Every structure is written in structure tokens, then in C-alpha cells.
PDB file of C-alpha atoms in Angstrom:
ATOM      1  CA  ASP A   1      14.183   4.438  13.686  1.00  0.00           C
ATOM      2  CA  ALA A   2      10.682   5.813  13.994  1.00  0.00           C
ATOM      3  CA  GLY A   3       9.595   4.471  10.606  1.00  0.00           C
ATOM      4  CA  VAL A   4       6.980   6.427   8.696  1.00  0.00           C
ATOM      5  CA  THR A   5       4.956   8.800  10.831  1.00  0.00           C
ATOM      6  CA  GLN A   6       1.741  10.508   9.890  1.00  0.00           C
ATOM      7  CA  SER A   7      -0.299  13.215  11.567  1.00  0.00           C
ATOM      8  CA  PRO A   8      -2.984  13.632  12.613  1.00  0.00           C
ATOM      9  CA  THR A   9      -4.286  10.077  13.191  1.00  0.00           C
ATOM     10  CA  HIS A  10      -7.939  11.160  12.902  1.00  0.00           C
ATOM     11  CA  LEU A  11      -9.662  14.123  11.473  1.00  0.00           C
ATOM     12  CA  ILE A  12     -13.207  15.241  11.012  1.00  0.00           C
ATOM     13  CA  LYS A  13     -14.010  17.925   8.445  1.00  0.00           C
ATOM     14  CA  THR A  14     -17.077  19.514   6.983  1.00  0.00           C
ATOM     15  CA  ARG A  15     -17.901  19.231   3.280  1.00  0.00           C
ATOM     16  CA  GLY A  16     -16.312  22.102   1.354  1.00  0.00           C
ATOM     17  CA  GLN A  17     -13.439  22.594   3.793  1.00  0.00           C
ATOM     18  CA  GLN A  18      -9.771  22.084   3.098  1.00  0.00           C
ATOM     19  CA  VAL A  19      -7.481  19.666   4.874  1.00  0.00           C
ATOM     20  CA  THR A  20      -3.677  19.111   5.218  1.00  0.00           C
ATOM     21  CA  LEU A  21      -2.178  15.799   6.136  1.00  0.00           C
ATOM     22  CA  ARG A  22       1.457  15.394   7.024  1.00  0.00           C
ATOM     23  CA  CYS A  23       4.024  12.593   6.609  1.00  0.00           C
ATOM     24  CA  SER A  24       7.663  12.049   7.761  1.00  0.00           C
ATOM     25  CA  PRO A  25       9.368   9.267   5.799  1.00  0.00           C
ATOM     26  CA  LYS A  26      11.539   6.496   7.150  1.00  0.00           C
ATOM     27  CA  SER A  27      15.078   7.627   7.779  1.00  0.00           C
ATOM     28  CA  GLY A  28      17.192   7.361   4.629  1.00  0.00           C
ATOM     29  CA  HIS A  29      14.199   7.289   2.214  1.00  0.00           C
ATOM     30  CA  ASP A  30      13.888   9.967  -0.460  1.00  0.00           C
ATOM     31  CA  THR A  31      10.511   9.256  -2.003  1.00  0.00           C
ATOM     32  CA  VAL A  32       7.069   9.774  -0.544  1.00  0.00           C
ATOM     33  CA  SER A  33       3.844   8.404  -2.049  1.00  0.00           C
ATOM     34  CA  TRP A  34       0.253   9.034  -0.946  1.00  0.00           C
ATOM     35  CA  TYR A  35      -2.566   6.528  -1.172  1.00  0.00           C
ATOM     36  CA  GLN A  36      -6.259   6.686  -0.475  1.00  0.00           C
ATOM     37  CA  GLN A  37      -7.936   3.606   0.987  1.00  0.00           C
ATOM     38  CA  ALA A  38     -11.672   3.608   1.051  1.00  0.00           C
ATOM     39  CA  LEU A  39     -13.441   1.244   3.488  1.00  0.00           C
ATOM     40  CA  GLY A  40     -13.113  -2.341   2.320  1.00  0.00           C
ATOM     41  CA  GLN A  41     -10.866  -1.523  -0.626  1.00  0.00           C
ATOM     42  CA  GLY A  42      -7.242  -1.657  -1.500  1.00  0.00           C
ATOM     43  CA  PRO A  43      -5.127   1.521  -1.398  1.00  0.00           C
ATOM     44  CA  GLN A  44      -5.278   3.698  -4.534  1.00  0.00           C
ATOM     45  CA  PHE A  45      -2.250   5.711  -5.610  1.00  0.00           C
ATOM     46  CA  ILE A  46      -2.733   9.487  -5.495  1.00  0.00           C
ATOM     47  CA  PHE A  47       0.799  10.820  -6.277  1.00  0.00           C
ATOM     48  CA  GLN A  48       4.470  10.445  -5.552  1.00  0.00           C
ATOM     49  CA  TYR A  49       7.093  13.077  -4.636  1.00  0.00           C
ATOM     50  CA  TYR A  50      10.820  12.932  -5.204  1.00  0.00           C
ATOM     51  CA  GLU A  51      13.303  15.810  -5.041  1.00  0.00           C
ATOM     52  CA  GLU A  52      10.417  18.139  -4.050  1.00  0.00           C
ATOM     53  CA  GLU A  53       8.564  17.508  -7.281  1.00  0.00           C
ATOM     54  CA  GLU A  54       5.507  15.480  -8.173  1.00  0.00           C
ATOM     55  CA  ARG A  55       6.874  12.545 -10.061  1.00  0.00           C
ATOM     56  CA  GLN A  56       3.855  10.564 -10.847  1.00  0.00           C
ATOM     57  CA  ARG A  57       0.128  11.012 -10.357  1.00  0.00           C
ATOM     58  CA  GLY A  58      -2.834   8.659 -10.232  1.00  0.00           C
ATOM     59  CA  ASN A  59      -6.354   9.247 -11.280  1.00  0.00           C
ATOM     60  CA  PHE A  60      -7.286  11.938  -8.754  1.00  0.00           C
ATOM     61  CA  PRO A  61      -8.639  15.411  -9.421  1.00  0.00           C
ATOM     62  CA  ASP A  62      -6.667  18.637  -8.985  1.00  0.00           C
ATOM     63  CA  ARG A  63      -8.311  19.178  -5.645  1.00  0.00           C
ATOM     64  CA  PHE A  64      -5.642  16.805  -4.393  1.00  0.00           C
ATOM     65  CA  SER A  65      -2.266  18.474  -4.204  1.00  0.00           C
ATOM     66  CA  GLY A  66       0.989  17.889  -2.351  1.00  0.00           C
ATOM     67  CA  HIS A  67       4.319  19.139  -1.389  1.00  0.00           C
ATOM     68  CA  GLN A  68       7.655  17.650  -0.400  1.00  0.00           C
ATOM     69  CA  PHE A  69      10.139  19.579   1.718  1.00  0.00           C
ATOM     70  CA  PRO A  70      13.946  19.505   1.633  1.00  0.00           C
ATOM     71  CA  ASN A  71      13.993  17.117   4.602  1.00  0.00           C
ATOM     72  CA  TYR A  72      11.808  14.693   2.482  1.00  0.00           C
ATOM     73  CA  SER A  73       8.745  15.179   4.624  1.00  0.00           C
ATOM     74  CA  SER A  74       5.507  15.676   2.709  1.00  0.00           C
ATOM     75  CA  GLU A  75       2.046  17.172   2.906  1.00  0.00           C
ATOM     76  CA  LEU A  76      -1.195  16.144   1.196  1.00  0.00           C
ATOM     77  CA  ASN A  77      -3.740  18.879   0.695  1.00  0.00           C
ATOM     78  CA  VAL A  78      -7.326  18.297  -0.316  1.00  0.00           C
ATOM     79  CA  ASN A  79      -9.541  21.271  -1.209  1.00  0.00           C
ATOM     80  CA  ALA A  80     -13.338  21.532  -1.399  1.00  0.00           C
ATOM     81  CA  LEU A  81     -13.841  18.267   0.506  1.00  0.00           C
ATOM     82  CA  LEU A  82     -16.568  15.937  -0.593  1.00  0.00           C
ATOM     83  CA  LEU A  83     -18.269  13.196   1.408  1.00  0.00           C
ATOM     84  CA  GLY A  84     -16.568  10.642  -0.863  1.00  0.00           C
ATOM     85  CA  ASP A  85     -13.160  11.892   0.312  1.00  0.00           C
ATOM     86  CA  SER A  86     -13.728  10.089   3.591  1.00  0.00           C
ATOM     87  CA  ALA A  87     -11.044   7.411   3.732  1.00  0.00           C
ATOM     88  CA  LEU A  88      -7.791   6.301   5.326  1.00  0.00           C
ATOM     89  CA  TYR A  89      -4.897   8.191   3.771  1.00  0.00           C
ATOM     90  CA  LEU A  90      -1.664   6.304   3.780  1.00  0.00           C
ATOM     91  CA  CYS A  91       1.786   7.716   3.272  1.00  0.00           C
ATOM     92  CA  ALA A  92       4.534   5.382   1.966  1.00  0.00           C
ATOM     93  CA  SER A  93       8.168   6.026   1.869  1.00  0.00           C
ATOM     94  CA  SER A  94      10.785   4.350  -0.291  1.00  0.00           C
ATOM     95  CA  LEU A  95      14.016   4.770  -2.204  1.00  0.00           C
ATOM     96  CA  VAL A  96      13.437   5.951  -5.799  1.00  0.00           C
ATOM     97  CA  ARG A  97      15.750   3.300  -7.189  1.00  0.00           C
ATOM     98  CA  GLY A  98      15.047   0.610  -4.605  1.00  0.00           C
ATOM     99  CA  LEU A  99      13.329  -2.697  -5.130  1.00  0.00           C
ATOM    100  CA  GLY A 100      12.797  -3.284  -1.435  1.00  0.00           C
ATOM    101  CA  GLY A 101       9.238  -2.179  -1.312  1.00  0.00           C
ATOM    102  CA  ALA A 102       7.687   0.731   0.473  1.00  0.00           C
ATOM    103  CA  PHE A 103       7.086   1.312   4.182  1.00  0.00           C
ATOM    104  CA  PHE A 104       3.724   2.604   5.162  1.00  0.00           C
ATOM    105  CA  GLY A 105       2.626   4.791   7.976  1.00  0.00           C
ATOM    106  CA  GLN A 106      -0.353   4.124  10.228  1.00  0.00           C
ATOM    107  CA  GLY A 107      -2.517   6.430   8.142  1.00  0.00           C
ATOM    108  CA  THR A 108      -4.807   9.339   8.818  1.00  0.00           C
ATOM    109  CA  ARG A 109      -8.492   8.543   9.017  1.00  0.00           C
ATOM    110  CA  LEU A 110     -10.390  11.451   7.418  1.00  0.00           C
ATOM    111  CA  THR A 111     -14.140  11.725   7.895  1.00  0.00           C
ATOM    112  CA  VAL A 112     -16.028  14.320   5.916  1.00  0.00           C
ATOM    113  CA  VAL A 113     -19.505  15.213   7.294  1.00  0.00           C
TER     114      VAL A 113
ATOM    115  CA  GLY B   1      -2.306  -0.938 -17.409  1.00  0.00           C
ATOM    116  CA  ASP B   2      -0.793  -2.727 -14.455  1.00  0.00           C
ATOM    117  CA  SER B   3      -3.273  -4.441 -12.082  1.00  0.00           C
ATOM    118  CA  VAL B   4      -3.623  -7.078  -9.414  1.00  0.00           C
ATOM    119  CA  THR B   5      -6.538  -9.521  -9.052  1.00  0.00           C
ATOM    120  CA  GLN B   6      -6.906 -11.074  -5.658  1.00  0.00           C
ATOM    121  CA  MET B   7      -9.065 -13.796  -4.274  1.00  0.00           C
ATOM    122  CA  GLU B   8     -12.091 -12.361  -2.588  1.00  0.00           C
ATOM    123  CA  GLY B   9     -12.889 -13.079   0.990  1.00  0.00           C
ATOM    124  CA  PRO B  10     -13.712 -13.215   3.661  1.00  0.00           C
ATOM    125  CA  VAL B  11     -11.834 -16.417   4.534  1.00  0.00           C
ATOM    126  CA  THR B  12     -12.473 -18.187   7.825  1.00  0.00           C
ATOM    127  CA  LEU B  13     -10.153 -21.000   8.946  1.00  0.00           C
ATOM    128  CA  SER B  14      -9.616 -23.018  12.019  1.00  0.00           C
ATOM    129  CA  GLU B  15      -6.295 -22.713  13.829  1.00  0.00           C
ATOM    130  CA  GLU B  16      -3.519 -24.886  12.277  1.00  0.00           C
ATOM    131  CA  ALA B  17      -5.352 -25.083   8.959  1.00  0.00           C
ATOM    132  CA  PHE B  18      -3.584 -24.546   5.629  1.00  0.00           C
ATOM    133  CA  LEU B  19      -3.975 -21.156   4.012  1.00  0.00           C
ATOM    134  CA  THR B  20      -3.891 -20.164   0.326  1.00  0.00           C
ATOM    135  CA  ILE B  21      -4.804 -16.698  -0.927  1.00  0.00           C
ATOM    136  CA  ASN B  22      -4.692 -16.440  -4.720  1.00  0.00           C
ATOM    137  CA  CYS B  23      -3.211 -13.484  -6.529  1.00  0.00           C
ATOM    138  CA  THR B  24      -2.598 -12.914 -10.211  1.00  0.00           C
ATOM    139  CA  TYR B  25      -1.295  -9.839 -11.889  1.00  0.00           C
ATOM    140  CA  THR B  26      -1.103  -7.979 -15.209  1.00  0.00           C
ATOM    141  CA  ALA B  27       1.969  -5.841 -15.906  1.00  0.00           C
ATOM    142  CA  THR B  28       4.303  -4.657 -18.599  1.00  0.00           C
ATOM    143  CA  GLY B  29       7.888  -5.483 -18.020  1.00  0.00           C
ATOM    144  CA  TYR B  30       9.106  -7.148 -14.924  1.00  0.00           C
ATOM    145  CA  PRO B  31       7.416  -5.947 -11.820  1.00  0.00           C
ATOM    146  CA  SER B  32       8.310  -6.705  -8.194  1.00  0.00           C
ATOM    147  CA  LEU B  33       5.550  -8.502  -6.253  1.00  0.00           C
ATOM    148  CA  PHE B  34       4.565  -8.048  -2.635  1.00  0.00           C
ATOM    149  CA  TRP B  35       2.216  -9.170   0.103  1.00  0.00           C
ATOM    150  CA  TYR B  36       1.167  -6.591   2.696  1.00  0.00           C
ATOM    151  CA  VAL B  37      -0.848  -7.259   5.817  1.00  0.00           C
ATOM    152  CA  GLN B  38      -3.133  -4.848   7.566  1.00  0.00           C
ATOM    153  CA  TYR B  39      -4.282  -5.375  11.164  1.00  0.00           C
ATOM    154  CA  PRO B  40      -7.440  -3.577  12.317  1.00  0.00           C
ATOM    155  CA  GLY B  41      -6.975   0.139  12.674  1.00  0.00           C
ATOM    156  CA  GLU B  42      -3.402   0.038  11.386  1.00  0.00           C
ATOM    157  CA  GLY B  43      -1.430   0.858   8.260  1.00  0.00           C
ATOM    158  CA  LEU B  44       0.096  -1.710   5.918  1.00  0.00           C
ATOM    159  CA  GLN B  45       3.049  -3.882   6.930  1.00  0.00           C
ATOM    160  CA  LEU B  46       5.266  -5.591   4.353  1.00  0.00           C
ATOM    161  CA  LEU B  47       4.912  -9.305   4.783  1.00  0.00           C
ATOM    162  CA  LEU B  48       7.140 -10.611   1.944  1.00  0.00           C
ATOM    163  CA  LYS B  49       8.385  -9.777  -1.507  1.00  0.00           C
ATOM    164  CA  ALA B  50       9.862 -11.168  -4.618  1.00  0.00           C
ATOM    165  CA  THR B  51      11.708  -9.159  -7.238  1.00  0.00           C
ATOM    166  CA  LYS B  52      12.121 -11.595 -10.133  1.00  0.00           C
ATOM    167  CA  ALA B  53      10.588 -14.707 -11.686  1.00  0.00           C
ATOM    168  CA  ASP B  54      10.911 -17.945  -9.630  1.00  0.00           C
ATOM    169  CA  ASP B  55      11.938 -16.007  -6.492  1.00  0.00           C
ATOM    170  CA  LYS B  56      10.279 -17.171  -3.307  1.00  0.00           C
ATOM    171  CA  GLY B  57       9.492 -14.638  -0.613  1.00  0.00           C
ATOM    172  CA  SER B  58       9.004 -15.879   2.887  1.00  0.00           C
ATOM    173  CA  ASN B  59       8.406 -14.438   6.383  1.00  0.00           C
ATOM    174  CA  LYS B  60       6.740 -15.621   9.546  1.00  0.00           C
ATOM    175  CA  GLY B  61       5.773 -18.994   7.993  1.00  0.00           C
ATOM    176  CA  PHE B  62       4.201 -17.296   4.983  1.00  0.00           C
ATOM    177  CA  GLU B  63       5.492 -18.021   1.455  1.00  0.00           C
ATOM    178  CA  ALA B  64       4.799 -16.884  -2.043  1.00  0.00           C
ATOM    179  CA  THR B  65       6.550 -17.741  -5.339  1.00  0.00           C
ATOM    180  CA  TYR B  66       6.771 -15.325  -8.269  1.00  0.00           C
ATOM    181  CA  ARG B  67       5.383 -17.367 -11.258  1.00  0.00           C
ATOM    182  CA  LYS B  68       5.893 -15.495 -14.493  1.00  0.00           C
ATOM    183  CA  GLU B  69       4.330 -18.192 -16.645  1.00  0.00           C
ATOM    184  CA  THR B  70       1.076 -18.054 -14.755  1.00  0.00           C
ATOM    185  CA  THR B  71       1.437 -14.386 -13.675  1.00  0.00           C
ATOM    186  CA  SER B  72       0.676 -15.420 -10.109  1.00  0.00           C
ATOM    187  CA  PHE B  73       1.986 -14.820  -6.604  1.00  0.00           C
ATOM    188  CA  HIS B  74      -0.178 -16.934  -4.370  1.00  0.00           C
ATOM    189  CA  LEU B  75       0.230 -16.602  -0.578  1.00  0.00           C
ATOM    190  CA  GLU B  76       0.495 -19.746   1.524  1.00  0.00           C
ATOM    191  CA  LYS B  77       0.956 -20.761   5.110  1.00  0.00           C
ATOM    192  CA  GLY B  78       1.038 -24.296   6.391  1.00  0.00           C
ATOM    193  CA  SER B  79      -0.541 -23.714   9.821  1.00  0.00           C
ATOM    194  CA  VAL B  80      -2.376 -20.491  10.596  1.00  0.00           C
ATOM    195  CA  GLN B  81      -2.727 -18.980  14.056  1.00  0.00           C
ATOM    196  CA  VAL B  82      -5.367 -16.772  15.558  1.00  0.00           C
ATOM    197  CA  SER B  83      -2.816 -13.871  15.471  1.00  0.00           C
ATOM    198  CA  ASP B  84      -2.740 -14.183  11.645  1.00  0.00           C
ATOM    199  CA  SER B  85      -6.257 -12.702  11.463  1.00  0.00           C
ATOM    200  CA  ALA B  86      -5.942  -9.626   9.326  1.00  0.00           C
ATOM    201  CA  VAL B  87      -6.518  -8.291   5.810  1.00  0.00           C
ATOM    202  CA  TYR B  88      -3.945  -9.365   3.217  1.00  0.00           C
ATOM    203  CA  PHE B  89      -3.103  -7.293   0.115  1.00  0.00           C
ATOM    204  CA  CYS B  90      -1.245  -8.449  -2.933  1.00  0.00           C
ATOM    205  CA  ALA B  91       0.616  -5.700  -4.768  1.00  0.00           C
ATOM    206  CA  LEU B  92       2.965  -5.058  -7.628  1.00  0.00           C
ATOM    207  CA  SER B  93       5.472  -2.294  -8.211  1.00  0.00           C
ATOM    208  CA  GLY B  94       6.532  -1.495 -11.730  1.00  0.00           C
ATOM    209  CA  ARG B  95       9.694  -0.488 -13.454  1.00  0.00           C
ATOM    210  CA  MET B  96      12.174   1.637 -11.560  1.00  0.00           C
ATOM    211  CA  ASP B  97      11.879   4.348 -14.045  1.00  0.00           C
ATOM    212  CA  THR B  98       8.275   4.824 -13.033  1.00  0.00           C
ATOM    213  CA  GLY B  99       9.150   4.991  -9.378  1.00  0.00           C
ATOM    214  CA  ASN B 100       7.754   2.726  -6.725  1.00  0.00           C
ATOM    215  CA  GLN B 101       4.038   3.217  -7.478  1.00  0.00           C
ATOM    216  CA  PHE B 102       2.176   0.264  -6.101  1.00  0.00           C
ATOM    217  CA  TYR B 103      -0.922  -1.347  -7.565  1.00  0.00           C
ATOM    218  CA  PHE B 104      -2.952  -3.192  -4.898  1.00  0.00           C
ATOM    219  CA  GLY B 105      -5.561  -5.857  -4.959  1.00  0.00           C
ATOM    220  CA  THR B 106      -8.822  -5.340  -3.087  1.00  0.00           C
ATOM    221  CA  GLY B 107      -7.609  -7.267  -0.103  1.00  0.00           C
ATOM    222  CA  THR B 108      -8.577 -10.605   1.474  1.00  0.00           C
ATOM    223  CA  SER B 109      -9.917 -10.658   5.001  1.00  0.00           C
ATOM    224  CA  LEU B 110      -8.704 -13.708   7.046  1.00  0.00           C
ATOM    225  CA  THR B 111     -10.263 -14.815  10.341  1.00  0.00           C
ATOM    226  CA  VAL B 112      -8.711 -17.686  12.219  1.00  0.00           C
ATOM    227  CA  ILE B 113     -10.810 -19.205  14.918  1.00  0.00           C
ATOM    228  CA  PRO B 114      -9.419 -21.267  17.857  1.00  0.00           C
TER     229      PRO B 114
END
């Protein structure tokens, strides 16, 4: 079992550009959540996808959007990048009705210059 | 809203010392509680969890008990090792009908010196 895999691991983008991050959930999981972790902070919830729909959303602007595919994999898109978007982006997979917690990927380190 | 308050670090201990990292929470309903650990340059790893009051989660010598009366979930280990050096996050996950959204504390950095 490969667990949760994210790509790419590191990314450098210029302010104003757009970026797409990808996530494959742990085998058997049906729910994907995305988190932003700024340096020295705890992860902040961006949104969650289940059955290819956004199920919940945190306090993030519309520049942040996502998608879930029929195979449960997911993408996070960020438009009009700001310097403040520089962070570690974590994908977490889980079961929608499970209490077992979420499994996190290694994250994508995004640097906006 | 739901939230987690975690003891601020950094914490520096000598090997074999006793560890406590305090965590308190605010939540509606009956959340599940978790401790995650993050090693440098890596994602989060689930360390232990408890899904109802008075449950004790344990793993790799770490323990935490879900205390509803004090809304706490303090992490403890009797004898820390150098390999335990990492950042520890307390988290809660709410009702199942809200999915598995996690609310994290700000993290506590632990350094264990030989």
C-alpha cells in the first residue's frame, strides 16, 4: 500500500501564476482533504472532496479550487498566486464515515517568488 | 467553533526524561481526538487517537487520555529518546456528518538531547 502520494514535492512559482497540486489517496479511502501549513504553524483546512464534490470548505478565497476524480484522486488549484500562498500543502485521505483519523501525504512545498 | 489549544514550545529534554505536552479543546458534540507527529521535511504521521471520553490512545510509548470533564488530551511519555525529536500536533475531528475535517493546534517542537 503506497499510502497517500502527492506530487510534485517542491515547486517554485512566480506571483500571479497558477499552480496545480495532485494527490492520490490511500487505497480504500473515499475522501480527500487539503490543508495549508505555513511555516511554524499547524495545518489549516482548505476543503474536502467526497464523491467528486466539494463537501466542506474552510476560510480560503475562491482562488483556491479543487477537483476529485472518479478514482478518488484529487487536485488543488490556486490562481493568481500571492507571496503569502507559500506553504506546505498537505493532502489527507480518509473514509467519510470513519473515525480512524486521516492519513497524510508528504506534502508539496510551494514557494511563491 | 471547534478549536485546539496546545502548549507552546519549543521543549528541550534530556534523553530518558518524562514528557508532557498539554492540549485542550473546544468542540460541539463529541469529537475524536488525535496526536500527529511531523519529522523535519515530512508530512504528518498519526501517533495515537481516542474516539470517546475516557479512552486512552497509546503508541510507541506515548499515551493520551480523552478527558471530557477537563476538555483535555495531554500527551505523555515516560522516557523520551533522541529519535522522538519532532513537532507534535494535537487535533480534533468533529461529527461524522461534517466529514473528517481536522482542527489542529499550532504544534509543539520537541528536541531530545543525549
